[in-house]
Short mmCIF file of C-alpha atoms and ligand atoms in Angstrom, two decimals:
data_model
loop_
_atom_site.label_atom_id
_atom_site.label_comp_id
_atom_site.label_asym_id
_atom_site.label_seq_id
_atom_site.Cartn_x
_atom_site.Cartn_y
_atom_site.Cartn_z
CA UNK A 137 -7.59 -28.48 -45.99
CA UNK A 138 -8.92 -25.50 -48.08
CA UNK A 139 -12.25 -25.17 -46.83
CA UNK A 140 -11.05 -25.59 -42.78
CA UNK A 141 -8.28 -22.73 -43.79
CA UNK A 142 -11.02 -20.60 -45.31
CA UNK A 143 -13.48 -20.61 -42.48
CA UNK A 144 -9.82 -19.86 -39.94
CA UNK A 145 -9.43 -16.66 -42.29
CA UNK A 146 -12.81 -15.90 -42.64
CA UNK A 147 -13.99 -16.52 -38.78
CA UNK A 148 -11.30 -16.78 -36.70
CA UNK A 149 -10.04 -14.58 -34.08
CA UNK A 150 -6.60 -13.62 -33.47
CA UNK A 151 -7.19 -13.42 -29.24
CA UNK A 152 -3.28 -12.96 -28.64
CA UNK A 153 0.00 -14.46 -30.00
CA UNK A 154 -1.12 -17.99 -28.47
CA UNK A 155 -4.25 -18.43 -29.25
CA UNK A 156 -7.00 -18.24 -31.92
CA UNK A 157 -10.34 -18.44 -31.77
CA UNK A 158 -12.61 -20.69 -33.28
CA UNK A 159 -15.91 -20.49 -31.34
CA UNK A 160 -18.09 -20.30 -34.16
CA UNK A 161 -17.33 -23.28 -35.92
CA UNK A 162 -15.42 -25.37 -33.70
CA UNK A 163 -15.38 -24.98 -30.06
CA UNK A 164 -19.17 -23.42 -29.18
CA UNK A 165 -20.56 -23.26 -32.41
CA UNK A 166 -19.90 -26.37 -34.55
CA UNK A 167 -20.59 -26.37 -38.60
CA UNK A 168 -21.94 -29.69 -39.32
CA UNK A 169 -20.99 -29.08 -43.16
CA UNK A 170 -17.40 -28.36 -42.04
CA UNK A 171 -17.36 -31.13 -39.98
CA UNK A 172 -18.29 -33.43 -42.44
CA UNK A 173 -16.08 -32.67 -44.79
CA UNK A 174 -13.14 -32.86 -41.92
CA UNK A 175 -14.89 -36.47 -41.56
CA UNK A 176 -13.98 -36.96 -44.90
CA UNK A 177 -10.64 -35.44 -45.08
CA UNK A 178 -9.50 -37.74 -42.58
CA UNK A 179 -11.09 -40.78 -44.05
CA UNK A 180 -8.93 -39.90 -47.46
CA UNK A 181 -5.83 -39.58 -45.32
CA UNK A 182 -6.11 -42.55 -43.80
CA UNK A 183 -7.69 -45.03 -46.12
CA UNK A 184 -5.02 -47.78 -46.59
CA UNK A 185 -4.15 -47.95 -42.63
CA UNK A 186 -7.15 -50.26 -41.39
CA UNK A 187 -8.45 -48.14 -38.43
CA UNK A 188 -10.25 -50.15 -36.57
CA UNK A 189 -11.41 -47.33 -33.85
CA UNK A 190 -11.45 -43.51 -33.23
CA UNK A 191 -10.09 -42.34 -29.97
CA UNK A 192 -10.79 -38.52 -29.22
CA UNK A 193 -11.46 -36.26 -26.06
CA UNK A 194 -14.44 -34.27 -24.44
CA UNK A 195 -15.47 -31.71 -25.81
CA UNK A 196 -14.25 -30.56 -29.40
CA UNK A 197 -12.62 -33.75 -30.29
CA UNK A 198 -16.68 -35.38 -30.60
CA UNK A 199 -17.42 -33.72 -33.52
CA UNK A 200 -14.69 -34.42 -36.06
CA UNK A 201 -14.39 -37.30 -34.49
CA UNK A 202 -17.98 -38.88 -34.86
CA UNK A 203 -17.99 -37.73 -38.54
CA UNK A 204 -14.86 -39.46 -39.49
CA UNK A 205 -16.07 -42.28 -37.57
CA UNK A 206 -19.16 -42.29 -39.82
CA UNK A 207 -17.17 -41.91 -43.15
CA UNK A 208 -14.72 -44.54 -41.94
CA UNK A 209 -17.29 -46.90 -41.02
CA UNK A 210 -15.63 -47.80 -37.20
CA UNK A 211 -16.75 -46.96 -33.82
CA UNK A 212 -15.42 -43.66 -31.67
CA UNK A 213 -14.42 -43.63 -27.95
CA UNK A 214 -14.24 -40.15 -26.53
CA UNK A 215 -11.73 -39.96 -23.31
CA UNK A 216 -13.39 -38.36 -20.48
CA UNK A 217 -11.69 -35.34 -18.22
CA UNK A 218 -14.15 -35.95 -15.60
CA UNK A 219 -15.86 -38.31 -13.61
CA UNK A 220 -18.89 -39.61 -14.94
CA UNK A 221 -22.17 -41.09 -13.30
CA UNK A 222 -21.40 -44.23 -15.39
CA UNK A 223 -17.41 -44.60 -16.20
CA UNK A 224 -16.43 -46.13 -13.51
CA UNK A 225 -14.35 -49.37 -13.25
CA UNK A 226 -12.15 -51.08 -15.63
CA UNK A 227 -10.55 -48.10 -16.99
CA UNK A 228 -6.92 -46.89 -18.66
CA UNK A 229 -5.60 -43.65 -17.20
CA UNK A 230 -3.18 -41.20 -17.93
CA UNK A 231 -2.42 -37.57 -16.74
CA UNK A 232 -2.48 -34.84 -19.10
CA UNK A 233 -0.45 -31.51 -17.66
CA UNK A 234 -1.72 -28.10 -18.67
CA UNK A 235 0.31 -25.53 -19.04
CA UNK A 236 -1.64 -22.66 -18.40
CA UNK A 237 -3.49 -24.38 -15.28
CA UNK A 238 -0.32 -25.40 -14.04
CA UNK A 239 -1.71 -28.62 -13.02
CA UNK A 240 -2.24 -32.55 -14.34
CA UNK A 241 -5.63 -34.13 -14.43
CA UNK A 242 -6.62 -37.64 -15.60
CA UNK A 243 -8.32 -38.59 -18.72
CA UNK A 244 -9.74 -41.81 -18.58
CA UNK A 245 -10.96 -45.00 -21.52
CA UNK A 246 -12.90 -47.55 -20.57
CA UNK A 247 -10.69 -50.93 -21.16
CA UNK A 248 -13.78 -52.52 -22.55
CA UNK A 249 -13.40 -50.74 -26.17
CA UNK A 250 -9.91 -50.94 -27.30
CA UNK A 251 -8.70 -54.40 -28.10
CA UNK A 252 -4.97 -55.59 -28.20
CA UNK A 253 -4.05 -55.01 -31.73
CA UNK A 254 -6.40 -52.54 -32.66
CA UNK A 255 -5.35 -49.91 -34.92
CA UNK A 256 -6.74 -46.47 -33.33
CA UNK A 257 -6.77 -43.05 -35.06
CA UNK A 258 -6.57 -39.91 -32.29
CA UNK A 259 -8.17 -37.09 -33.33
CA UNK A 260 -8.71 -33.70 -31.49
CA UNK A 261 -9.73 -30.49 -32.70
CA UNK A 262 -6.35 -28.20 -31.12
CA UNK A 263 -2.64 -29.59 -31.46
CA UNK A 264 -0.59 -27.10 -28.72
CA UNK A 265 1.76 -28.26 -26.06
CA UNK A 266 0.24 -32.00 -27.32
CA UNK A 267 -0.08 -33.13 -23.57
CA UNK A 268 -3.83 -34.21 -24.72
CA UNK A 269 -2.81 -36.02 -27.58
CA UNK A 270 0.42 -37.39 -25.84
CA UNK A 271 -1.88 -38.99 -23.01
CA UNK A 272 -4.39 -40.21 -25.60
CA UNK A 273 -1.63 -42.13 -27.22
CA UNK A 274 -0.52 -43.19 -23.56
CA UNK A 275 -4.02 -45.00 -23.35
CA UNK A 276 -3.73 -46.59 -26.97
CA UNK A 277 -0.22 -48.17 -25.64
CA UNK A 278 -1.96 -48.98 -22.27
CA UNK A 279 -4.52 -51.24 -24.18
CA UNK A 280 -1.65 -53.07 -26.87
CA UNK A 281 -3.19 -51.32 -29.48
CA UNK A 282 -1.82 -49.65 -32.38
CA UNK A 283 -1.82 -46.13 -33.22
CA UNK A 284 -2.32 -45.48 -36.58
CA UNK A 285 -2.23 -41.56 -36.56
CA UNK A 286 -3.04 -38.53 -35.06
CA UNK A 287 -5.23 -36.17 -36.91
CA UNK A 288 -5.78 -32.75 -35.76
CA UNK A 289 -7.90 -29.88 -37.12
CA UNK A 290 -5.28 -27.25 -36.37
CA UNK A 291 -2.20 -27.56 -35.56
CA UNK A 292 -0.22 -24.46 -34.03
CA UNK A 293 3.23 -24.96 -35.25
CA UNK A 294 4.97 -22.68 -32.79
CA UNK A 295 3.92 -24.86 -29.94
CA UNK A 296 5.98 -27.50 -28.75
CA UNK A 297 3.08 -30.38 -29.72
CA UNK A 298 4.04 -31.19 -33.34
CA UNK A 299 7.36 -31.82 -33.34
CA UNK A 300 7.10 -33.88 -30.16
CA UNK A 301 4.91 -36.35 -31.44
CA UNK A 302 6.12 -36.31 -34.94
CA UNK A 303 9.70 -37.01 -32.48
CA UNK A 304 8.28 -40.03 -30.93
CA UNK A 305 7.48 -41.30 -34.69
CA UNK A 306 3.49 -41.32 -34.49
CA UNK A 307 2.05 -39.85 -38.06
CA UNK A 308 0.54 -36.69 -37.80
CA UNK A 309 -1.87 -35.26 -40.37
CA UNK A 310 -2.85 -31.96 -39.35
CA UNK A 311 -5.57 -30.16 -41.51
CA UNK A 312 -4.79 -26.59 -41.06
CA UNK A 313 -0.91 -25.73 -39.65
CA UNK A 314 -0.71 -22.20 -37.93
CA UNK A 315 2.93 -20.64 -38.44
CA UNK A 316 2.21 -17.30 -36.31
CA UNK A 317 -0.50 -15.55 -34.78
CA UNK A 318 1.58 -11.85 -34.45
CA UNK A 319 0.19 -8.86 -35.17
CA UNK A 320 -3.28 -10.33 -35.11
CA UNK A 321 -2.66 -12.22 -38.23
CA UNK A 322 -3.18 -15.94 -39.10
CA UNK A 323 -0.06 -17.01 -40.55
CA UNK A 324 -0.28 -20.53 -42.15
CA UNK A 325 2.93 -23.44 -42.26
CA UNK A 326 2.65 -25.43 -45.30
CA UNK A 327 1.57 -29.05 -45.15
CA UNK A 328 4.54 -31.30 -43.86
CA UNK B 3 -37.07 -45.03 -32.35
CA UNK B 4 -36.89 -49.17 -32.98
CA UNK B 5 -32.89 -48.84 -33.97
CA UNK B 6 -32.32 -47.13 -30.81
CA UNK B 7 -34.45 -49.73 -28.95
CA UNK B 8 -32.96 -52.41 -29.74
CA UNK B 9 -29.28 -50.90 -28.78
CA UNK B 10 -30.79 -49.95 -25.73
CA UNK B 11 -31.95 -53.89 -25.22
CA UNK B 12 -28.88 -55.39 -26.78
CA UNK B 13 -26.05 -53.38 -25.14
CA UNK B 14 -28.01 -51.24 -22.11
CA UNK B 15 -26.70 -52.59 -18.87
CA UNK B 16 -29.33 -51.89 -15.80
CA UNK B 17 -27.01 -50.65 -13.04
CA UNK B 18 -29.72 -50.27 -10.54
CA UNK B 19 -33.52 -49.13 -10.62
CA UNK B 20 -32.45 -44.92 -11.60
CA UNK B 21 -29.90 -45.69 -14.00
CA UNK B 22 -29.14 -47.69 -17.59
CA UNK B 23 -25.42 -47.83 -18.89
CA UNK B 24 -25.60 -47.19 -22.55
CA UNK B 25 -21.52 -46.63 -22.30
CA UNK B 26 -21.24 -48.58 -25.36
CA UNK B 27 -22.91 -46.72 -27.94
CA UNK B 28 -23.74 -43.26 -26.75
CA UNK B 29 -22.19 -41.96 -23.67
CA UNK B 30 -18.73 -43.15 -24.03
CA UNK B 31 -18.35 -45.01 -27.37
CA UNK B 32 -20.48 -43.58 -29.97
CA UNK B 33 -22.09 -45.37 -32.78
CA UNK B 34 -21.91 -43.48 -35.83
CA UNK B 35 -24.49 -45.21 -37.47
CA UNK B 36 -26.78 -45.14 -34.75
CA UNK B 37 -26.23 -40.98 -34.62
CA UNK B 38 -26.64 -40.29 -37.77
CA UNK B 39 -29.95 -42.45 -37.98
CA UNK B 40 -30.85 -40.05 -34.46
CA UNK B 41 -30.07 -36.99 -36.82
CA UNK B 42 -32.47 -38.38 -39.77
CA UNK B 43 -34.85 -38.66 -36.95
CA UNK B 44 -35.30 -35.94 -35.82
CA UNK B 45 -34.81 -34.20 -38.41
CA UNK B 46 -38.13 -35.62 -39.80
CA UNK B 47 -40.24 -35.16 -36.79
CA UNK B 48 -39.28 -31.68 -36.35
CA UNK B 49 -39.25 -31.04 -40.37
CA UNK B 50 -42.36 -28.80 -40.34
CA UNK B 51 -40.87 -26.35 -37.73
CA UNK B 52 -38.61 -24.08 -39.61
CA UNK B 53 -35.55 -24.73 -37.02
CA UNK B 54 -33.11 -22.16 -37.38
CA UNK B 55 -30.30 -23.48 -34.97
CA UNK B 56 -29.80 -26.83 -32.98
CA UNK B 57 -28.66 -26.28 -29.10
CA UNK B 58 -26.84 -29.03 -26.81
CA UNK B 59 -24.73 -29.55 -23.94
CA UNK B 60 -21.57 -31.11 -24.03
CA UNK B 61 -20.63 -33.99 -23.89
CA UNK B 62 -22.82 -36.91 -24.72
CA UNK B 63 -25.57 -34.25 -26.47
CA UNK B 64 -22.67 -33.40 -28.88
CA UNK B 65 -22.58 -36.61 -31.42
CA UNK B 66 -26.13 -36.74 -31.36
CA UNK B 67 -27.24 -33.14 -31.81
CA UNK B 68 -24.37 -32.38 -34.88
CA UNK B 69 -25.85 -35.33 -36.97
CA UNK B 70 -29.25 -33.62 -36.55
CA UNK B 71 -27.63 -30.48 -37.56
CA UNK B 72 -26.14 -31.82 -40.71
CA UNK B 73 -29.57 -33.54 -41.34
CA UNK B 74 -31.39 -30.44 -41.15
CA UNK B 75 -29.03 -27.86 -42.29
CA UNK B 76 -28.47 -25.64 -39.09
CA UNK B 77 -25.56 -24.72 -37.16
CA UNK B 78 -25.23 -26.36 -33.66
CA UNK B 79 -24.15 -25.10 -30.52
CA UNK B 80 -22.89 -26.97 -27.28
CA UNK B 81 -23.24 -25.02 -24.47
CA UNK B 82 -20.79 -25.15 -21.72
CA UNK B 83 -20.60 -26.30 -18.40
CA UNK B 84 -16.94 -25.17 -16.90
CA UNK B 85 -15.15 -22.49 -18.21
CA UNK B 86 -13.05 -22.64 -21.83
CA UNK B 87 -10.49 -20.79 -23.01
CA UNK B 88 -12.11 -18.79 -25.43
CA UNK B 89 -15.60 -18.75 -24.15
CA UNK B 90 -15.18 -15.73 -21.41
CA UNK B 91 -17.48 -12.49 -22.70
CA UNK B 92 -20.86 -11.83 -23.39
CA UNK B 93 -22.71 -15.12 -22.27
CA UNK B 94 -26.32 -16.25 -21.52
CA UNK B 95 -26.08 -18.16 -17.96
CA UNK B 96 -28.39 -20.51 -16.36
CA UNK B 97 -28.03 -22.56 -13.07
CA UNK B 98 -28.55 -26.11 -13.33
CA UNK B 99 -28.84 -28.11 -9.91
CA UNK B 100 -28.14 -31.58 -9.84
CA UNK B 101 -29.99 -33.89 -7.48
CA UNK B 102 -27.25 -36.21 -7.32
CA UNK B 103 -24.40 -34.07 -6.34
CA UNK B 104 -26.79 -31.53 -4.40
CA UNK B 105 -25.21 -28.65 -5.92
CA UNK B 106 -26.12 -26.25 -8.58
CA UNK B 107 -23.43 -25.23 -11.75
CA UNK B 108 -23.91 -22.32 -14.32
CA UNK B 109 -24.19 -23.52 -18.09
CA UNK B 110 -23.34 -20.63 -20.71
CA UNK B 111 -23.99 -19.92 -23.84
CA UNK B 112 -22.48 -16.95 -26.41
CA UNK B 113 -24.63 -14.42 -27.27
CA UNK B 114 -23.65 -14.02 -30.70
CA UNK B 115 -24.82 -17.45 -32.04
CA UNK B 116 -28.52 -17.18 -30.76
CA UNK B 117 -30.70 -14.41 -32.52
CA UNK B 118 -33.78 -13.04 -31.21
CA UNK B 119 -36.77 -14.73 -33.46
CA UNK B 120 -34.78 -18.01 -34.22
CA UNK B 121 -36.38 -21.79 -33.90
CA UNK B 122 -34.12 -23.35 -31.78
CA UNK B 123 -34.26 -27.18 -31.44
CA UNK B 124 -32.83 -28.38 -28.02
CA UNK B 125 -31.28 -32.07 -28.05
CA UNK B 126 -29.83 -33.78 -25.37
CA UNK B 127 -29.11 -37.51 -24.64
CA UNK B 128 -31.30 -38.56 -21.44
CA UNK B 129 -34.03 -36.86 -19.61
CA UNK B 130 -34.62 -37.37 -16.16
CA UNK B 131 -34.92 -34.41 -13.78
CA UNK B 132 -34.95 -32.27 -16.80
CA UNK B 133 -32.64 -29.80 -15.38
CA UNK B 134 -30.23 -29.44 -17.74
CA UNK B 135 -33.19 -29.36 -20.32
CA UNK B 136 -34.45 -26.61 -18.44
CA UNK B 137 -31.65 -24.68 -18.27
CA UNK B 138 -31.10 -24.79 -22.06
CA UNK B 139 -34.34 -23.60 -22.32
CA UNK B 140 -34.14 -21.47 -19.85
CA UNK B 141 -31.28 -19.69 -22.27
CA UNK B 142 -33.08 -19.64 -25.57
CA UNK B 143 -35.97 -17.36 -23.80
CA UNK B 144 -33.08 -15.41 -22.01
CA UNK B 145 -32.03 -14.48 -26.34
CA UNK B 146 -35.39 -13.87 -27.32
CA UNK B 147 -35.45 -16.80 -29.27
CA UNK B 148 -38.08 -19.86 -29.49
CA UNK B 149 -38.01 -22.89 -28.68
CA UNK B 150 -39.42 -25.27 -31.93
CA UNK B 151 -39.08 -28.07 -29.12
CA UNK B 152 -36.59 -31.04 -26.98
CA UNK B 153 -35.79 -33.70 -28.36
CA UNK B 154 -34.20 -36.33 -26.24
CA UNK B 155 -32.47 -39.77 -26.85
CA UNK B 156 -33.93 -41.97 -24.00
CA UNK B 157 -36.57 -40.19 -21.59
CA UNK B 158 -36.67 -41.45 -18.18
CA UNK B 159 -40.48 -41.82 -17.81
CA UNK B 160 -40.19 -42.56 -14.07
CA UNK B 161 -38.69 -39.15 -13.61
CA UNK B 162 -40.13 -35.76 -13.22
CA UNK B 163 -38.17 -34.41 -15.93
CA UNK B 164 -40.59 -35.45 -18.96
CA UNK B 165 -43.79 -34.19 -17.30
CA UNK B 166 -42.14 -30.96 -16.18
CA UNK B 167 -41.12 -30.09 -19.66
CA UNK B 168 -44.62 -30.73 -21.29
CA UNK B 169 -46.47 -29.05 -18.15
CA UNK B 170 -43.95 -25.74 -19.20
CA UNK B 171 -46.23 -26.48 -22.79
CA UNK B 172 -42.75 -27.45 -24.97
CA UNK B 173 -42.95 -29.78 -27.12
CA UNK B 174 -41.14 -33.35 -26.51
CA UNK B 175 -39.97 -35.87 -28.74
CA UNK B 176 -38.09 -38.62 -26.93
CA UNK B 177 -36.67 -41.28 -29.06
CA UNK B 178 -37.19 -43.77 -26.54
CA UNK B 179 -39.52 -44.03 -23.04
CA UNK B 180 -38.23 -45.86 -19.82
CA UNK B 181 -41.15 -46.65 -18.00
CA UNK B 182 -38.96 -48.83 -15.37
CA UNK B 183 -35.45 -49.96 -14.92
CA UNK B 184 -36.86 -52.40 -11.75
CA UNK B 185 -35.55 -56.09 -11.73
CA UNK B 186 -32.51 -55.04 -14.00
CA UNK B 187 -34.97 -55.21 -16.74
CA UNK B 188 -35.68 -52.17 -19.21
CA UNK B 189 -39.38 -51.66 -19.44
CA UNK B 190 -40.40 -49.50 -22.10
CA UNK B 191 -43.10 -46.93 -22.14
CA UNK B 192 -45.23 -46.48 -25.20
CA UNK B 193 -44.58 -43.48 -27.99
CA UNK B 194 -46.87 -40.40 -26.64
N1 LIG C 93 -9.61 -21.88 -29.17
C1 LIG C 93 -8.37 -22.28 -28.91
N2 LIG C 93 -8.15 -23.30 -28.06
C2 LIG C 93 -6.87 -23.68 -27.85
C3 LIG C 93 -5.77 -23.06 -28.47
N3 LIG C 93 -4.64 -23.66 -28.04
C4 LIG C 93 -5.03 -24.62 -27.19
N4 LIG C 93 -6.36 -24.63 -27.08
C5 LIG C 93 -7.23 -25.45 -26.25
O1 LIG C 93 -7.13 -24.92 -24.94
C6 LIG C 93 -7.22 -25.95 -24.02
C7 LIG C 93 -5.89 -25.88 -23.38
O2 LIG C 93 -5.77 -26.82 -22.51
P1 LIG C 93 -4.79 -26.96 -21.33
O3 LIG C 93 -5.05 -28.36 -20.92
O4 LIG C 93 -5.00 -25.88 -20.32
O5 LIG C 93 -3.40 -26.95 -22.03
P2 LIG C 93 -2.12 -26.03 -22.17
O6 LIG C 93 -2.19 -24.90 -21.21
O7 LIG C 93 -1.01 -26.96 -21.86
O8 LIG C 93 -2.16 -25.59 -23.60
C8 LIG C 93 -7.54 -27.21 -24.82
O9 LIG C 93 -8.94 -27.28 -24.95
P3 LIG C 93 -9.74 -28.62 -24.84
O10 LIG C 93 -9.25 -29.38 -23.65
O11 LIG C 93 -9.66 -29.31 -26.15
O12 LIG C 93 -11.22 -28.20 -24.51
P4 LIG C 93 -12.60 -28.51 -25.20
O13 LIG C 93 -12.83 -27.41 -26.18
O14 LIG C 93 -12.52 -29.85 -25.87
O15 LIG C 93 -13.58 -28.53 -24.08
C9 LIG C 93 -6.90 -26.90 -26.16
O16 LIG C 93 -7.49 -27.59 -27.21
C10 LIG C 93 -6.04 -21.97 -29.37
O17 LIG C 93 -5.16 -21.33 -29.96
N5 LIG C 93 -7.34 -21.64 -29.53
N1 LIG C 94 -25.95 -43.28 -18.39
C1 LIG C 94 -26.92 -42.63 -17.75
N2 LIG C 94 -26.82 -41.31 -17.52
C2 LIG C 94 -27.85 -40.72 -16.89
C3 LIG C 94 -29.00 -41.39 -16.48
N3 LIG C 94 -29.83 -40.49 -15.89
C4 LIG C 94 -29.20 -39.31 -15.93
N4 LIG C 94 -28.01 -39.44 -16.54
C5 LIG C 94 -26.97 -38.46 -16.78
O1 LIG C 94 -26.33 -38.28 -15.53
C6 LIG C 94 -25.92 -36.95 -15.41
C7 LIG C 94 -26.72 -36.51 -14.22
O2 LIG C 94 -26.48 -35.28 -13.99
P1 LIG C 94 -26.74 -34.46 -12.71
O3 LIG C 94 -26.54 -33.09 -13.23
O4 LIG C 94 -25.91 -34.93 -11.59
O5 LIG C 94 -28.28 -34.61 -12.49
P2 LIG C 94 -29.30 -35.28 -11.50
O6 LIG C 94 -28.60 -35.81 -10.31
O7 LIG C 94 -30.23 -34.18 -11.16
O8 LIG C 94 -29.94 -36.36 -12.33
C8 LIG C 94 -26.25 -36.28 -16.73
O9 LIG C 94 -25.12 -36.49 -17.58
P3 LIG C 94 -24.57 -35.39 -18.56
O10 LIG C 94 -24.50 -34.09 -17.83
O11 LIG C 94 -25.42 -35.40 -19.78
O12 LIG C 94 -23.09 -35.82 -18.86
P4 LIG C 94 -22.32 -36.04 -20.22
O13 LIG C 94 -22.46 -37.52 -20.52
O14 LIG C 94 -22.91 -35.21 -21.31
O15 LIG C 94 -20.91 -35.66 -19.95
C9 LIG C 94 -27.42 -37.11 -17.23
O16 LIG C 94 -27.56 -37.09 -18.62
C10 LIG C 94 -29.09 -42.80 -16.74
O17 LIG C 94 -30.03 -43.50 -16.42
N5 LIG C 94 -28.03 -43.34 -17.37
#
């Protein structure tokens, strides 16, 4: 997506060989123009599919998320990390491992919004190691639902994340694919 | 707000006499719809005030708050309430207790995307101690910066929060007014 690769080139920050930053229009700072647009860009990708639901995560999934959501004309569920004062009972589960923490910690979906045979779109803002978007997809299975896709903003192509769920045949659109971040450089992968 | 009412009186469970589920369309699922009608709101009642920026918290102020933005052409910012990845330098910091959990937690906020001079609009999705409001406040003086007002989804009314806010002389616009939450019924309060 042009306009997400521009604002990576433009705005982004090459932190170290792993990661990028994307504070001011993404993860702190959001751009509700971009956003829109990214709303849009996914409802184009996945027009003939019949999503029935959006499935995301706290905190930078919301965004995207709630704008394709809009342009797609279905509801959106975001996964919470944490306990909250009124998520409580009735819920899917699955642990998501982080790498860098060295640790797993639940994410949790009420049972009450995906239906058997829905067809639910994941999308999150990062695609990395994928343990997010691997336990996401855990949940979608958990309810008998389908899982249409997985859309991600960026997708960092010399992580493990891609090619694990492209392995386990779920489609994956990713918007913007990052080859390399050496040498302080953003170095894009083509589209798939 | 009547949309938002009539959510609330449609799919707002009463848990007990402090606190109304609205899992189903704003703090867990999100209605699109619904948001985007909360952006167009606000973005009306606040049209005369030349707001420059729009700041939240994550999560449920997110959806919300990014509608608003795209309504009313400003960038939005979430700020954070456990540590991110990229979000580790130069930081505005408040502490915001919770009564509930009896302890206090430090939100932050980047420096760089709050100038001295701007109009920021606060949004968030309930009021009710008005902590959290605070605190966010509490940041946007700590950058110089004013605050054009808060503008909140559902306002407690039988909380302090509401009364704390307009005794500090901001400006509140609450979408909706809980007078009571006794009986398992919701009462509403009238506009202000
Ligand atoms: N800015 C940035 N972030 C990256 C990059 N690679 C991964 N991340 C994000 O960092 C967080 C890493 O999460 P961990 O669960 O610790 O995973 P990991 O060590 O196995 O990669 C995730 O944020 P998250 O859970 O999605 O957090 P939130 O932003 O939604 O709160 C992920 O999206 C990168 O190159 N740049
Ligand atoms: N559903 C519901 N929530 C309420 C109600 N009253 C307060 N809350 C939410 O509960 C959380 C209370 O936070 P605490 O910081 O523990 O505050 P408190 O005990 O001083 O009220 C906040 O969620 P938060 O920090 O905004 O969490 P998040 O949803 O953004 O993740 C607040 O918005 C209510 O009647 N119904």
């Amino acid at each position: 997506m042009k306009l997400l690769k521009e604002k990576i080139v433009n705005e982004g920050i090459v932190l170290n060989e792993n990661v990028l930053k994307v504070d001011s229009f993404i993860n702190h700072q959001m751009d509700p123009v971009l956003m829109k647009e990214i709303g849009k860009e996914f409802a184009e990708r996945f027009k003939d599919d019949k999503v029935s639901k959006i499935l995301t995560i706290e905190s930078s999934g919301i965004a995207p998320a709630i704008m394709a959501g809009l342009e797609m004309g279905v509801q959106v569920i975001f996964a919470r990390k944490r306990k909250s004062l009124t998520l409580t009972e009735n819920l899917y589960t699955s642990s998501v491992y982080s790498f860098t923490k060295q640790e797993s910690n639940d994410i949790t979906v009420s049972k009450q919004y995906i239906e058997p045979g829905e067809n639910v779109l994941i999308i999150d803002d990062f695609l990395a190691n994928g343990q997010a978007a691997l336990g996401l997809a855990e949940i979608v299975q958990q309810a008998k639902a389908n899982i249409s896709g997985i859309g991600v903003l960026i997708e960092k192509s010399f992580q493990p994340g891609a090619e694990e769920l492209l392995a386990k045949g779920y489609r994956l659109e990713s918007l913007a694919r990052i080859a390399s971040l050496n040498n302080k450089q953003v170095e894009f992968a083509p589209e798939r």
